XYZ file of C-alpha atoms in Angstrom:
199
model
C -192.070 -74.911 -128.078
C -193.381 -75.638 -131.224
C -192.465 -78.294 -133.819
C -191.246 -75.984 -136.156
C -189.361 -73.301 -133.700
C -186.408 -71.739 -135.776
C -187.414 -73.784 -138.916
C -188.302 -72.320 -142.404
C -190.532 -73.702 -144.685
C -191.403 -72.840 -148.316
C -195.107 -73.467 -149.247
C -195.860 -72.967 -152.876
C -199.268 -71.991 -153.973
C -200.154 -70.484 -150.467
C -202.026 -67.681 -150.899
C -205.239 -69.521 -149.913
C -206.955 -72.743 -149.493
C -204.537 -75.598 -148.428
C -201.439 -73.848 -148.945
C -202.297 -70.955 -146.517
C -203.807 -73.549 -143.927
C -200.228 -75.163 -144.047
C -198.622 -72.123 -143.669
C -200.860 -70.896 -140.663
C -199.819 -74.183 -138.832
C -196.233 -73.945 -139.319
C -196.397 -70.411 -137.938
C -198.578 -71.265 -135.300
C -195.944 -73.676 -134.320
C -193.021 -71.544 -134.138
C -191.736 -71.587 -137.715
C -191.424 -69.017 -140.397
C -192.781 -69.065 -144.030
C -191.806 -68.392 -147.652
C -195.283 -68.586 -149.303
C -195.539 -68.098 -153.242
C -198.215 -67.920 -155.801
C -199.215 -66.133 -158.810
C -201.280 -63.245 -157.812
C -199.310 -60.515 -155.842
C -202.550 -59.218 -154.239
C -203.841 -62.280 -152.239
C -200.262 -63.032 -151.375
C -199.910 -59.788 -149.753
C -202.790 -60.485 -147.773
C -201.762 -63.784 -146.624
C -198.544 -62.694 -145.605
C -200.237 -60.019 -143.320
C -202.340 -62.834 -142.055
C -199.394 -64.655 -141.220
C -197.514 -62.047 -139.110
C -195.813 -60.212 -141.921
C -192.140 -59.235 -141.705
C -190.163 -61.612 -139.518
C -192.508 -64.334 -139.761
C -193.824 -64.564 -143.393
C -192.491 -63.530 -146.807
C -194.235 -63.561 -150.044
C -192.721 -63.952 -153.344
C -195.541 -63.875 -156.516
C -194.751 -66.135 -159.416
C -195.386 -69.472 -161.334
C -194.221 -72.849 -159.840
C -192.928 -74.064 -163.127
C -191.086 -70.814 -163.664
C -187.276 -71.655 -162.848
C -186.156 -67.808 -162.261
C -189.156 -67.701 -159.845
C -187.958 -71.073 -157.996
C -184.403 -69.552 -157.883
C -185.321 -66.219 -156.592
C -187.353 -67.973 -153.534
C -184.541 -70.066 -152.420
C -181.998 -67.444 -152.628
C -184.428 -64.918 -150.641
C -185.623 -67.780 -148.083
C -181.553 -68.443 -147.317
C -180.853 -64.551 -147.601
C -183.838 -63.690 -144.956
C -184.402 -66.862 -142.826
C -180.847 -68.617 -143.287
C -182.313 -71.866 -144.149
C -184.606 -74.330 -145.691
C -186.144 -77.146 -143.385
C -189.519 -77.959 -145.138
C -190.500 -77.783 -148.704
C -194.453 -77.946 -149.291
C -195.144 -78.479 -152.809
C -198.556 -77.518 -152.902
C -199.169 -75.627 -156.111
C -201.243 -77.325 -158.769
C -203.684 -76.560 -161.856
C -206.643 -78.170 -163.322
C -207.670 -76.358 -166.397
C -209.586 -79.205 -167.967
C -212.699 -80.824 -167.183
C -213.883 -83.644 -169.100
C -212.884 -87.178 -170.419
C -209.073 -87.581 -170.800
C -209.723 -89.003 -174.403
C -210.826 -85.758 -175.402
C -208.399 -83.472 -173.666
C -206.267 -81.271 -175.490
C -202.824 -82.543 -175.423
C -201.279 -79.077 -174.529
C -203.304 -79.085 -171.691
C -202.541 -82.214 -170.443
C -198.664 -81.044 -170.886
C -199.167 -78.063 -168.921
C -200.975 -79.872 -166.093
C -198.018 -82.526 -165.922
C -195.371 -79.294 -165.912
C -196.925 -77.784 -162.960
C -198.245 -80.909 -160.878
C -195.290 -82.942 -161.351
C -192.124 -81.544 -163.130
C -192.170 -78.332 -160.646
C -192.788 -80.535 -157.722
C -189.327 -82.350 -158.923
C -187.759 -79.182 -159.499
C -188.674 -77.301 -156.356
C -187.324 -80.494 -154.290
C -183.956 -80.567 -156.435
C -183.727 -76.532 -155.931
C -183.727 -76.788 -152.127
C -181.878 -80.125 -151.587
C -179.109 -78.479 -153.607
C -179.310 -75.114 -151.499
C -179.745 -76.823 -148.202
C -181.098 -80.064 -147.060
C -178.612 -81.933 -149.036
C -175.977 -81.021 -146.349
C -178.377 -80.026 -143.555
C -181.318 -82.482 -143.830
C -184.939 -81.577 -144.014
C -188.774 -82.483 -144.956
C -190.602 -82.568 -148.468
C -194.315 -82.573 -148.457
C -195.935 -83.239 -151.797
C -200.008 -82.367 -152.142
C -201.305 -84.980 -154.212
C -204.951 -86.130 -154.111
C -207.061 -89.252 -153.789
C -207.932 -88.399 -157.536
C -204.348 -89.734 -157.946
C -205.442 -93.428 -156.453
C -208.417 -94.017 -158.365
C -210.107 -93.009 -161.600
C -211.462 -89.713 -161.387
C -214.110 -88.766 -164.084
C -214.304 -85.365 -165.470
C -210.541 -84.706 -163.942
C -208.606 -87.579 -165.301
C -205.793 -85.537 -166.355
C -205.261 -83.881 -163.093
C -205.859 -87.467 -161.347
C -203.017 -88.963 -163.671
C -200.699 -85.940 -162.690
C -201.310 -86.552 -159.006
C -200.693 -90.335 -159.457
C -197.284 -89.452 -161.190
C -196.863 -87.207 -158.283
C -197.444 -90.220 -155.696
C -194.954 -92.271 -157.570
C -192.256 -89.273 -157.800
C -192.806 -89.126 -154.079
C -191.883 -92.698 -153.361
C -188.706 -92.103 -155.891
C -187.584 -89.010 -154.182
C -188.102 -90.496 -150.674
C -185.846 -93.362 -151.691
C -183.432 -91.292 -153.327
C -182.986 -88.675 -150.480
C -183.205 -90.868 -147.370
C -182.177 -90.610 -144.691
C -181.318 -87.251 -144.428
C -184.247 -85.879 -146.266
C -187.710 -87.354 -145.909
C -190.184 -87.196 -148.724
C -193.815 -87.788 -148.127
C -197.197 -87.021 -150.011
C -200.602 -86.319 -148.664
C -203.700 -87.324 -150.736
C -206.997 -84.883 -149.514
C -209.967 -85.734 -150.860
C -212.302 -82.631 -151.912
C -211.635 -79.538 -149.634
C -213.861 -76.772 -150.027
C -211.532 -74.191 -151.467
C -211.814 -71.981 -154.636
C -209.758 -74.415 -156.657
C -212.235 -77.198 -156.154
C -215.354 -75.488 -156.433
C -216.431 -77.023 -159.565
C -216.420 -80.223 -157.660
C -218.329 -79.497 -154.578
C -220.577 -77.174 -156.022
C -222.007 -79.803 -158.516
C -222.114 -82.173 -155.561
């Protein structure tokens, strides 16, 4: 018996890196996963690696797109009948450099994907399943959200906001829904290449 036997998880940004690793672990422990990503090609490869039909469902789209979010929730319930876990893993960091020089539009986009989308995904699964049945939400934050992070300051500010959002949602949705965050350091994924390649 695995921890996720009979359970279903939605994981955003899961065609590679941390999201795919989380999906692999859930499947290994008996669960089914609905994984999302922007690029359909790598997403199809991820679904195949996760066991394909009956175990994994891939739906391509942008994490901050309300239509995509609605489709994922609807398909998760139609195909797997439940949504027990949400992992808000999708995130972006299109700018590198001092916060004072950052384009305000880029900062707004970072917050839209890294913070607002996470709140919106949580609200969607709560309305669709978790309010009545309970569940768990995991937000992938970052150590950059816990202290100043030169070069990725806008990203760090968004992750600090996500950490606060996590605490707010944990308070609001308890006791039926648990909401937690994890704060990874630099993980050697393609997303973080600019950081670890520069030492």
